[in-house]
JSON list of C-alpha atoms in Angstrom, two decimals:
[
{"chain": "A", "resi": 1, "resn": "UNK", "atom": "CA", "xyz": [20.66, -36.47, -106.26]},
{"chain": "A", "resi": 2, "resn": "UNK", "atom": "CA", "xyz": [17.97, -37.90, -108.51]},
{"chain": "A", "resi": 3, "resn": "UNK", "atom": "CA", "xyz": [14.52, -37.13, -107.79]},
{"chain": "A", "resi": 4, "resn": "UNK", "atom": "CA", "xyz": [10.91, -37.03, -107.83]},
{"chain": "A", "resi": 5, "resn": "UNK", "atom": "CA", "xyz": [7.96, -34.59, -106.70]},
{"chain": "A", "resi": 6, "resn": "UNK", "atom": "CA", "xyz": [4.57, -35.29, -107.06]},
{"chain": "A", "resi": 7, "resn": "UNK", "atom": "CA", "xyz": [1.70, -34.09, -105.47]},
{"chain": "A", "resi": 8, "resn": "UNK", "atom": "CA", "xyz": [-2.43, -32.95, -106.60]},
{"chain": "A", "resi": 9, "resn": "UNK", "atom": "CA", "xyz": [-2.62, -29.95, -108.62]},
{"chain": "A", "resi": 10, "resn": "UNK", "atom": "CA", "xyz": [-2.50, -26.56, -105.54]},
{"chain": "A", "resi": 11, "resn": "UNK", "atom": "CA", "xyz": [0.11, -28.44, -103.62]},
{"chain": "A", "resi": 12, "resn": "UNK", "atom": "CA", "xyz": [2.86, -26.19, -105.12]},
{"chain": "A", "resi": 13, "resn": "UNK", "atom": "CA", "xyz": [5.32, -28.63, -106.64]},
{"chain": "A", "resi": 14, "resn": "UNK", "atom": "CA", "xyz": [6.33, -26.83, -109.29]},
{"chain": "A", "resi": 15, "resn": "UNK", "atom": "CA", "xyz": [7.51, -23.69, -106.80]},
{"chain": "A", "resi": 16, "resn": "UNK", "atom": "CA", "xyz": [9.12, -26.14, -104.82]},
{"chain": "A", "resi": 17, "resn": "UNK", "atom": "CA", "xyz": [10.37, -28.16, -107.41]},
{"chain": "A", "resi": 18, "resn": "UNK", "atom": "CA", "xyz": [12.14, -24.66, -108.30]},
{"chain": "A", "resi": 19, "resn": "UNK", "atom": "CA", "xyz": [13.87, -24.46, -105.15]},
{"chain": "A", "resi": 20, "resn": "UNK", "atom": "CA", "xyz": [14.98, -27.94, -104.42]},
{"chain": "A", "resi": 21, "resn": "UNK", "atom": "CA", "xyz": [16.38, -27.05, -108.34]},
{"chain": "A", "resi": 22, "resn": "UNK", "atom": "CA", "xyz": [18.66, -24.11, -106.79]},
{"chain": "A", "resi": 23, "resn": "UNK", "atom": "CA", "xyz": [19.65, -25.51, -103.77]},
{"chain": "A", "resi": 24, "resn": "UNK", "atom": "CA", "xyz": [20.98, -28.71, -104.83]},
{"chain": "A", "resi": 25, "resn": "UNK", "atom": "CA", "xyz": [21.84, -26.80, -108.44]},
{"chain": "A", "resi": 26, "resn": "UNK", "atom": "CA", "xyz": [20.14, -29.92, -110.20]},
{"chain": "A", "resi": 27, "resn": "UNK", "atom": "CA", "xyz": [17.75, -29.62, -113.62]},
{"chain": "A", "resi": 28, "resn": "UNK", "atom": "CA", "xyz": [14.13, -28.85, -112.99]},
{"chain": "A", "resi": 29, "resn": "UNK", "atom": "CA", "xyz": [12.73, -30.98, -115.49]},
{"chain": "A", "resi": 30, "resn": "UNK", "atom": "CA", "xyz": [8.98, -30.34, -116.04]},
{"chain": "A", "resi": 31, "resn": "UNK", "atom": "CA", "xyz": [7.05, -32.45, -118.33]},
{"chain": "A", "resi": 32, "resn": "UNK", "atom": "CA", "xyz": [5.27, -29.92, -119.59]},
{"chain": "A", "resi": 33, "resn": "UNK", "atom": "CA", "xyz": [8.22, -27.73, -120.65]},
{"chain": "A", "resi": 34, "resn": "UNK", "atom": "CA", "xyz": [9.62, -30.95, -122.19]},
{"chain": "A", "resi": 35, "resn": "UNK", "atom": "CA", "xyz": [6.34, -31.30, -124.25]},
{"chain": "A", "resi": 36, "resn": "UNK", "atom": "CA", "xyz": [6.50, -26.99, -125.03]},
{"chain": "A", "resi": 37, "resn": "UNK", "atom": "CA", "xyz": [9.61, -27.35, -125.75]},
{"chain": "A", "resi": 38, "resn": "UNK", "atom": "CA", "xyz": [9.59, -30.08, -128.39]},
{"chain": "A", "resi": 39, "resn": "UNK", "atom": "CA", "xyz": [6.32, -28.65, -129.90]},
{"chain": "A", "resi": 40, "resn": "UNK", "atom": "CA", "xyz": [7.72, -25.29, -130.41]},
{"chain": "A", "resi": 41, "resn": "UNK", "atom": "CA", "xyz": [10.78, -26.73, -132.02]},
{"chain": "A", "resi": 42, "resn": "UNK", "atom": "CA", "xyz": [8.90, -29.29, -134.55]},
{"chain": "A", "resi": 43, "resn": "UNK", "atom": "CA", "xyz": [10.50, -32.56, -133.56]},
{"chain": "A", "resi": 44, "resn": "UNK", "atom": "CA", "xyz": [9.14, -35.82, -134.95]},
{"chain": "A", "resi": 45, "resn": "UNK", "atom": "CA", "xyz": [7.97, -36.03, -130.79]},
{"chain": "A", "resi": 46, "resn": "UNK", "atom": "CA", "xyz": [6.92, -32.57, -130.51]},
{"chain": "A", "resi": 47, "resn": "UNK", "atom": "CA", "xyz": [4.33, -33.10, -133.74]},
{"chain": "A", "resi": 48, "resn": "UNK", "atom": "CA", "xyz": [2.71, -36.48, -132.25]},
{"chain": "A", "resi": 49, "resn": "UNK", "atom": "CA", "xyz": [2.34, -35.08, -128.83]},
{"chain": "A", "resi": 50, "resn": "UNK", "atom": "CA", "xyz": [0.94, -32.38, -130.36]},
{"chain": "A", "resi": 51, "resn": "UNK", "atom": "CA", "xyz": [-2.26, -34.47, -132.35]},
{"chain": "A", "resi": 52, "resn": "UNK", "atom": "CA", "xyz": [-3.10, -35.48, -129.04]},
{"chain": "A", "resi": 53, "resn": "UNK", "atom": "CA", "xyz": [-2.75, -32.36, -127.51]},
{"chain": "A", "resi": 54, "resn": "UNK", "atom": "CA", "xyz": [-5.06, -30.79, -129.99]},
{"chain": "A", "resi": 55, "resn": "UNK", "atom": "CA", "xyz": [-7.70, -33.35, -129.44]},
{"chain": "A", "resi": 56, "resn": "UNK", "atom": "CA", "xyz": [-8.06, -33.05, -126.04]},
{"chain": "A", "resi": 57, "resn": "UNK", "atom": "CA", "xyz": [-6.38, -36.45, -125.17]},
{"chain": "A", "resi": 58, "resn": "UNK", "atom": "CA", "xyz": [-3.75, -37.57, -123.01]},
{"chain": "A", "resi": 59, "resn": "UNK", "atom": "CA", "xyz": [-0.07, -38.13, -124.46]},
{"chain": "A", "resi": 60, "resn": "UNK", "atom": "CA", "xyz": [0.14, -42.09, -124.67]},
{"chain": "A", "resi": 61, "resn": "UNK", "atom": "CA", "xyz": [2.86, -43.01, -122.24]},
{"chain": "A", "resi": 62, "resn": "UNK", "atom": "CA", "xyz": [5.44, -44.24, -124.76]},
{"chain": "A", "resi": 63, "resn": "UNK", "atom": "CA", "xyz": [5.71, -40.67, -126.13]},
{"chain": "A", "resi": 64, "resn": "UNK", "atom": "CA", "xyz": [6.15, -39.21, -123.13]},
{"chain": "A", "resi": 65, "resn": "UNK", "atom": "CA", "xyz": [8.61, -42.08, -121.84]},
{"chain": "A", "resi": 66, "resn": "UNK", "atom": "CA", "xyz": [10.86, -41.25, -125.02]},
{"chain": "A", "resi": 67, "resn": "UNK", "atom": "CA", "xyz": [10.42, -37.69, -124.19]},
{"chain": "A", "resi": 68, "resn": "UNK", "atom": "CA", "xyz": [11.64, -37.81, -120.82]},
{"chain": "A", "resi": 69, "resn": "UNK", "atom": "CA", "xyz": [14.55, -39.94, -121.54]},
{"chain": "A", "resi": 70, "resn": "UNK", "atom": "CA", "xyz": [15.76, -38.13, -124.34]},
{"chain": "A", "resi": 71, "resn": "UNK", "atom": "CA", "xyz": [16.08, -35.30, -121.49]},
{"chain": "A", "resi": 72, "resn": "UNK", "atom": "CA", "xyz": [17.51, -37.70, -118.93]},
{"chain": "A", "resi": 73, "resn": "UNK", "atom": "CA", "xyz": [20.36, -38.34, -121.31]},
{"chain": "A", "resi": 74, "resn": "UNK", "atom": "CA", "xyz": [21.64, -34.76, -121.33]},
{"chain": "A", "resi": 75, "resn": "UNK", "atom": "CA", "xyz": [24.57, -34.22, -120.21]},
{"chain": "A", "resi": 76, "resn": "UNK", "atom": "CA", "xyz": [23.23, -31.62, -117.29]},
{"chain": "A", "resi": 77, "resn": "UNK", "atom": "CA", "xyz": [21.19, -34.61, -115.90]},
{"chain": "A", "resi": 78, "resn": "UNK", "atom": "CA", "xyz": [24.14, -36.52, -114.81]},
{"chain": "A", "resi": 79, "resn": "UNK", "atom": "CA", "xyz": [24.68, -35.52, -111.68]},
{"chain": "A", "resi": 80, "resn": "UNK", "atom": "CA", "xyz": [21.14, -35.52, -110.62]},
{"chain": "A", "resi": 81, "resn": "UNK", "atom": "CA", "xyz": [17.85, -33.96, -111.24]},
{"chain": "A", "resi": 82, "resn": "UNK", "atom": "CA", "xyz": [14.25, -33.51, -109.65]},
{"chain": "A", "resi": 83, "resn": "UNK", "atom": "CA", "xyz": [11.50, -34.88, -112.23]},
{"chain": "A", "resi": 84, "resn": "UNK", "atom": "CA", "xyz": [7.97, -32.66, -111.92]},
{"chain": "A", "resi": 85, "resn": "UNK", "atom": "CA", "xyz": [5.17, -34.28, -113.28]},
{"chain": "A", "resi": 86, "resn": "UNK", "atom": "CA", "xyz": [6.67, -37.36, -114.52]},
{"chain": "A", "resi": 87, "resn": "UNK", "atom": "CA", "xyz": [6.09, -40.23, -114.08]},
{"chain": "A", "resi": 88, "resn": "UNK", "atom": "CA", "xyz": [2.06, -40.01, -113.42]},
{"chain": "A", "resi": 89, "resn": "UNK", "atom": "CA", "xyz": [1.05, -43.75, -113.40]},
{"chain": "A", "resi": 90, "resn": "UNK", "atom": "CA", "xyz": [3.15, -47.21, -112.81]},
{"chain": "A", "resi": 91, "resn": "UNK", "atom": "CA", "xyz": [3.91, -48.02, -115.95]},
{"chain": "A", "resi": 92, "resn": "UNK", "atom": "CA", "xyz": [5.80, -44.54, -116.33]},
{"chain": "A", "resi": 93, "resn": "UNK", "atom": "CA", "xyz": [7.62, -45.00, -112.72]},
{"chain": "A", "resi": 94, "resn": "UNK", "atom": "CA", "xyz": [8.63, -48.63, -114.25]},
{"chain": "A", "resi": 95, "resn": "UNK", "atom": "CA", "xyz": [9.58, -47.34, -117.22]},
{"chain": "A", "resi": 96, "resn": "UNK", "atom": "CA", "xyz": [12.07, -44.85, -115.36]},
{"chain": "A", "resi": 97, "resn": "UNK", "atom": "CA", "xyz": [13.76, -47.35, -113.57]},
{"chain": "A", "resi": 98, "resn": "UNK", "atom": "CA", "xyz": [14.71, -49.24, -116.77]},
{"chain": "A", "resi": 99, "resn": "UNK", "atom": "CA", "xyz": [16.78, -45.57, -117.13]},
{"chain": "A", "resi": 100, "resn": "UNK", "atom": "CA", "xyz": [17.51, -44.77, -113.92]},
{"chain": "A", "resi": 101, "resn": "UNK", "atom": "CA", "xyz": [17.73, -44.62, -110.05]},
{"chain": "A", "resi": 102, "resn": "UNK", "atom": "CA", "xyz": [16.07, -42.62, -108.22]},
{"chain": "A", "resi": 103, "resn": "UNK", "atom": "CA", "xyz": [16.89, -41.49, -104.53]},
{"chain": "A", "resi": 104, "resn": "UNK", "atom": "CA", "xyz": [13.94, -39.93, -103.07]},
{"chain": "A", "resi": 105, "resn": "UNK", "atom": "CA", "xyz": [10.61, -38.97, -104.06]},
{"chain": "A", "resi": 106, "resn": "UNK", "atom": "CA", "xyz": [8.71, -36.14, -102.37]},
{"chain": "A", "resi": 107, "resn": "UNK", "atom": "CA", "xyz": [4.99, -36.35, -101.69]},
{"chain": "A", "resi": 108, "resn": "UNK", "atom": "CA", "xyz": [3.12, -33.60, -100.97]},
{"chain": "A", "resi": 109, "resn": "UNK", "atom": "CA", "xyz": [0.05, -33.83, -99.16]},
{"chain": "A", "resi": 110, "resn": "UNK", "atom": "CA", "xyz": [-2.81, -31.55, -99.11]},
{"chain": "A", "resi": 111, "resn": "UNK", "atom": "CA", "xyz": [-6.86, -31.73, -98.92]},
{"chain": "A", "resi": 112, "resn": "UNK", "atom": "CA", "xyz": [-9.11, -31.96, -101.79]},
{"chain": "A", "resi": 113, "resn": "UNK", "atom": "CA", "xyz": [-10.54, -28.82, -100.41]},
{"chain": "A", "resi": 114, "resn": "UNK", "atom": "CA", "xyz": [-7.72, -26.76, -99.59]},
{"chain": "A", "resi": 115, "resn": "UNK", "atom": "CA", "xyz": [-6.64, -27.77, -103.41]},
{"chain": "A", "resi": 116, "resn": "UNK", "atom": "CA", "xyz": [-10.01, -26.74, -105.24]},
{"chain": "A", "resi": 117, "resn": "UNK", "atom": "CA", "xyz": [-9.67, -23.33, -102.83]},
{"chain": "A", "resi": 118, "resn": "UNK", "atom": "CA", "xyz": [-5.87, -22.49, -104.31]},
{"chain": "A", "resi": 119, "resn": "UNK", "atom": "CA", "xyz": [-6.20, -23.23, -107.85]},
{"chain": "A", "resi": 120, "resn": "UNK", "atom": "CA", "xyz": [-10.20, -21.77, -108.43]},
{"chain": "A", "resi": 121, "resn": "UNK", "atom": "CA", "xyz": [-8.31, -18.55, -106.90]},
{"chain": "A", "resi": 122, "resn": "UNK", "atom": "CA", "xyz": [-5.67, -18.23, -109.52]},
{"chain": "A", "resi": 123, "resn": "UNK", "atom": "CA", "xyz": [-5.71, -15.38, -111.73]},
{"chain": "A", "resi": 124, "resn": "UNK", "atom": "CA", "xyz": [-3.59, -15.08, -115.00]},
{"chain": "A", "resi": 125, "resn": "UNK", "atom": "CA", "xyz": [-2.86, -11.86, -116.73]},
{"chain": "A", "resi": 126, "resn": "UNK", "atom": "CA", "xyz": [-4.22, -12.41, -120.73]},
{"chain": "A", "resi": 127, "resn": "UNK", "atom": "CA", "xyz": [-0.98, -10.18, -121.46]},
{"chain": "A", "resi": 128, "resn": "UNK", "atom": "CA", "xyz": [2.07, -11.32, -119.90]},
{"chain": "A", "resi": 129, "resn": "UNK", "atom": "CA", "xyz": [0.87, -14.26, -118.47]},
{"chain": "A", "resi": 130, "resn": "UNK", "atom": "CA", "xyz": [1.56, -13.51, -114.69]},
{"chain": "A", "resi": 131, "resn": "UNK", "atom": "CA", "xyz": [-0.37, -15.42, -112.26]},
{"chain": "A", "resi": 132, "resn": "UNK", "atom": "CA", "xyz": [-2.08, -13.87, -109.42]},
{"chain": "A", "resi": 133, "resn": "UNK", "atom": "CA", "xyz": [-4.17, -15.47, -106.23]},
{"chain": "A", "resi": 134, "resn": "UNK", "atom": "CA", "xyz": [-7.27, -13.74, -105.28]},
{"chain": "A", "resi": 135, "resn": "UNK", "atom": "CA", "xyz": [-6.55, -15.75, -101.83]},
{"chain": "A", "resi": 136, "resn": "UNK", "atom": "CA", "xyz": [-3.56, -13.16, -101.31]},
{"chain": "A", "resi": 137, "resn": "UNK", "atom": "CA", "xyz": [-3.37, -10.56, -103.63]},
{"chain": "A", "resi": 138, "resn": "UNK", "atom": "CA", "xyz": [-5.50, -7.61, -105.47]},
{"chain": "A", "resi": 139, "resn": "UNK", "atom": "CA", "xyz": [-7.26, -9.03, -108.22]},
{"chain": "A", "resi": 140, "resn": "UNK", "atom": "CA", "xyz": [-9.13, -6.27, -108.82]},
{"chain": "A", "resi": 141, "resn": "UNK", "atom": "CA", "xyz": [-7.30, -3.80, -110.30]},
{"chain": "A", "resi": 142, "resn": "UNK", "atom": "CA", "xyz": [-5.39, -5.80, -113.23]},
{"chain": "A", "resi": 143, "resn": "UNK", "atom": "CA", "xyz": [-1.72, -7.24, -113.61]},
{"chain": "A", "resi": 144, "resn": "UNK", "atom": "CA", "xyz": [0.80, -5.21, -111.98]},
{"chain": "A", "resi": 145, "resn": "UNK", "atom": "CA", "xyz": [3.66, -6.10, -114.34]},
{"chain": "A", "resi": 146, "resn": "UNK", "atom": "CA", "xyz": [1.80, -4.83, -117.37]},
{"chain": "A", "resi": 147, "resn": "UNK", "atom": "CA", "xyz": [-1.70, -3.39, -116.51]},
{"chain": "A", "resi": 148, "resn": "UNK", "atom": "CA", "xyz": [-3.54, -6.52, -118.64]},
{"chain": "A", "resi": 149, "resn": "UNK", "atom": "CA", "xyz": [-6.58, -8.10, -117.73]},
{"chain": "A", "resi": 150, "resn": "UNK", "atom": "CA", "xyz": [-6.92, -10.75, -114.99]},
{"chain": "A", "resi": 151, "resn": "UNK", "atom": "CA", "xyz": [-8.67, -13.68, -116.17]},
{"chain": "A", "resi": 152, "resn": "UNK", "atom": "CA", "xyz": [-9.97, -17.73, -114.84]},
{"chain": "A", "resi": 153, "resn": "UNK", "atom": "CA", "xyz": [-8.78, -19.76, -117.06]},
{"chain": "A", "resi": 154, "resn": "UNK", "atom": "CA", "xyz": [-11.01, -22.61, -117.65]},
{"chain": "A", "resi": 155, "resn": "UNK", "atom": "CA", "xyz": [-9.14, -25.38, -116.48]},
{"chain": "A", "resi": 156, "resn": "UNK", "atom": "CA", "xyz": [-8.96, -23.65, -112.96]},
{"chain": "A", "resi": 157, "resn": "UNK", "atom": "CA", "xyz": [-13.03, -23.26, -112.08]},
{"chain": "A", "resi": 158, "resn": "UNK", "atom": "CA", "xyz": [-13.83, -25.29, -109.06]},
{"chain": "A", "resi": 159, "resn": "UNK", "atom": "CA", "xyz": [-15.63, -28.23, -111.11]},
{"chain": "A", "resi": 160, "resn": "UNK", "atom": "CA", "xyz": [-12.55, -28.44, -113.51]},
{"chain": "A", "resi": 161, "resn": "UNK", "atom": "CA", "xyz": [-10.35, -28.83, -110.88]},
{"chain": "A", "resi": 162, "resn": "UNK", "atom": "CA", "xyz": [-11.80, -31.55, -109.32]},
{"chain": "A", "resi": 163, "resn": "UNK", "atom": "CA", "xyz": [-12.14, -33.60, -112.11]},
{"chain": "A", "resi": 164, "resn": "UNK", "atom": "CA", "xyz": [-8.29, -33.02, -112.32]},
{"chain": "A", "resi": 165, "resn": "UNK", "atom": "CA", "xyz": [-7.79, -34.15, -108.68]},
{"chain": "A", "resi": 166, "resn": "UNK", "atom": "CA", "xyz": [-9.87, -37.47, -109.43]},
{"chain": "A", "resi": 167, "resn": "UNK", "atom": "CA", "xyz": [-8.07, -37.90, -112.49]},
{"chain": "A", "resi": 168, "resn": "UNK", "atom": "CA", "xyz": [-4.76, -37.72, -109.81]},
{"chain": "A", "resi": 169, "resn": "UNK", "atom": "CA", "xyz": [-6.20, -40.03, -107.17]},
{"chain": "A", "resi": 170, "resn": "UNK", "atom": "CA", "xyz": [-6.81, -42.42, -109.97]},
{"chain": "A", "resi": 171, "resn": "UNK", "atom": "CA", "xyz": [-3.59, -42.42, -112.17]},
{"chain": "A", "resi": 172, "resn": "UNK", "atom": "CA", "xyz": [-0.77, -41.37, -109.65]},
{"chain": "A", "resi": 173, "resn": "UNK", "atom": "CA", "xyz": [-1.81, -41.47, -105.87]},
{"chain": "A", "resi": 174, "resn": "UNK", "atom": "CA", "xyz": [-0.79, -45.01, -106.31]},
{"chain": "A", "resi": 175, "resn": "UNK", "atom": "CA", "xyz": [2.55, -44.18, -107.21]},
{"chain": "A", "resi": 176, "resn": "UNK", "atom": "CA", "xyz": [2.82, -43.19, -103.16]},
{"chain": "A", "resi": 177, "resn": "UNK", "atom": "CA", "xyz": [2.36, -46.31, -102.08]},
{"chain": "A", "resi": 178, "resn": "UNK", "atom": "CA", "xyz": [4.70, -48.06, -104.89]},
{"chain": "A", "resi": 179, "resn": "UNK", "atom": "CA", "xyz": [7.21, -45.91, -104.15]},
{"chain": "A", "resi": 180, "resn": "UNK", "atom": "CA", "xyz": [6.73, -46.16, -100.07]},
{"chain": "A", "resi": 181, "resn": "UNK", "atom": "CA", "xyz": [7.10, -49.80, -100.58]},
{"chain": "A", "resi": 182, "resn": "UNK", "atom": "CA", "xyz": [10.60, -49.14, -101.91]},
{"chain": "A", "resi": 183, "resn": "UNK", "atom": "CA", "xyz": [11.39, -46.73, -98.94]},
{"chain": "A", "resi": 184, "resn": "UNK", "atom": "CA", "xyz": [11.95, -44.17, -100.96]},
{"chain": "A", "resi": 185, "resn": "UNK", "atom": "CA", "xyz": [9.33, -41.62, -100.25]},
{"chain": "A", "resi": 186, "resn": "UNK", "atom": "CA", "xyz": [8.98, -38.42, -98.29]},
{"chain": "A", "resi": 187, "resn": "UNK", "atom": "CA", "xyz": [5.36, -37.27, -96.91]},
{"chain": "A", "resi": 188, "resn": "UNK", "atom": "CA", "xyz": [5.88, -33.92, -96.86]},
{"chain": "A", "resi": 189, "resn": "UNK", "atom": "CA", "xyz": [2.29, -31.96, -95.41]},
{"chain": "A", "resi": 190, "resn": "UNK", "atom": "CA", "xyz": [1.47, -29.20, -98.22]},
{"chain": "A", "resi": 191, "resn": "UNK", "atom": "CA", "xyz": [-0.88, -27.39, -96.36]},
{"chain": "A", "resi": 192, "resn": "UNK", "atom": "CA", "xyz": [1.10, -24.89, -95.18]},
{"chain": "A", "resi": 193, "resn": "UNK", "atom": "CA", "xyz": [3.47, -22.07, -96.07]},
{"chain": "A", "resi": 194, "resn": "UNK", "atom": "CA", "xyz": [6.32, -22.15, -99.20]},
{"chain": "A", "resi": 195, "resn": "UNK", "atom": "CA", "xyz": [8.95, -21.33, -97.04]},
{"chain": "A", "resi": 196, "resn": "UNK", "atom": "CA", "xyz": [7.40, -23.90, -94.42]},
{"chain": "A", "resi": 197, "resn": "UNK", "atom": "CA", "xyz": [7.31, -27.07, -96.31]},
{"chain": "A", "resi": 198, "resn": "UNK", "atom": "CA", "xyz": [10.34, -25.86, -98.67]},
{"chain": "A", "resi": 199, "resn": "UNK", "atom": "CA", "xyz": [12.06, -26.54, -94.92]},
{"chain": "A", "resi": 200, "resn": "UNK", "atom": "CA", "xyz": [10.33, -29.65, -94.17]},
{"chain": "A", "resi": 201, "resn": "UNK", "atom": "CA", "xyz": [11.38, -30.94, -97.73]},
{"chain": "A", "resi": 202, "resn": "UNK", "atom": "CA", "xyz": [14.92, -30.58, -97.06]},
{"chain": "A", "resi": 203, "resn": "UNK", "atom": "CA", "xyz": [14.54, -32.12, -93.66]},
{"chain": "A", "resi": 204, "resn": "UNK", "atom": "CA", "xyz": [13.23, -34.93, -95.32]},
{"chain": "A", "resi": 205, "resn": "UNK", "atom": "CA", "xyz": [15.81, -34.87, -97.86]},
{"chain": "A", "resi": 206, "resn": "UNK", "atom": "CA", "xyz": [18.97, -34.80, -95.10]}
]
């Protein structure tokens, strides 16, 4: 089964992503690991994603078209996979069929508000990294893995986060009517527990 989940930052799509991964026992392939990944190991892709990176820009979509399919083509991709954060615009989702075809793609829905609310809640530990939510846990006595310091990161303050959402509703909400147009894609409400719409997900999948 090869897929796609996409959704505004706070809809969960990486956790779900995660489970769809062990259920079907497909590849979780998430753009950003692909870009860590690369970076960390020095590859002629890694170092010019990484100039861009370091400026503050967006990776042009030809690097991170050659990025993807050079993961595509592994051999553990063959029998299916579910994409996470790729492709984020047309000309990516285009570019993907020239390499493959995919089955379903998963939208998950969910409210500007209810978004900003999730991720302007997160808390990460400066230590070990280990995110928190001050919507449902105890932020106020540190990390409970390691005893480090609970921090915002910048990215996640409310005004941050909804220039990230705009930046969504602009470059890949129209991927949900592209790919509805091809009867392809799931709605999939993402207001609402994980085991909830994890459920509704495979419904949709079935």
């Amino acid at each position: 089964m090869k897929l796609i989940i996409i959704g505004p930052q706070g809809s969960g799509k990486g956790t779900q992503a995660k489970l769809i991964s062990e259920k079907y026992n497909i590849p979780h392939i998430s753009t950003g690991d692909i870009f860590r990944e690369n970076i960390r190991e020095q590859t002629d892709l890694g170092k010019t994603a990484q100039e861009y990176i370091n400026r503050g820009e967006l990776v042009p979509d030809n690097i991170t078209n050659a990025l993807v399919h050079s993961r595509l083509s592994t051999q553990d991709c063959f029998k299916g996979f579910i994409l996470d954060g790729f492709p984020r615009n047309i000309e990516q989702a285009k570019a993907l069929e020239r390499l493959v075809n995919v089955d379903k793609v998963i939208y998950l829905e969910l409210a500007e508000n209810v978004a900003v609310s999730r991720i302007s809640s997160r808390r990460v530990c400066e230590s070990c990294g280990m995110v928190y939510s001050a919507l449902h846990d105890d932020v106020t006595k540190g990390c409970t893995k390691c005893g480090g310091k609970l921090m915002i990161r910048d990215d996640d303050t409310p005004d941050a986060v909804r220039n990230r959402l705009a930046l969504f509703r602009q470059q890949t909400k129209p991927l949900v009517e592209y790919y509805a147009q091809k009867n392809i894609l799931i709605n999939v409400n993402g207001d609402g527990s994980i085991e909830r719409v994890f459920v509704d997900i495979i419904h949709g999948l079935s």
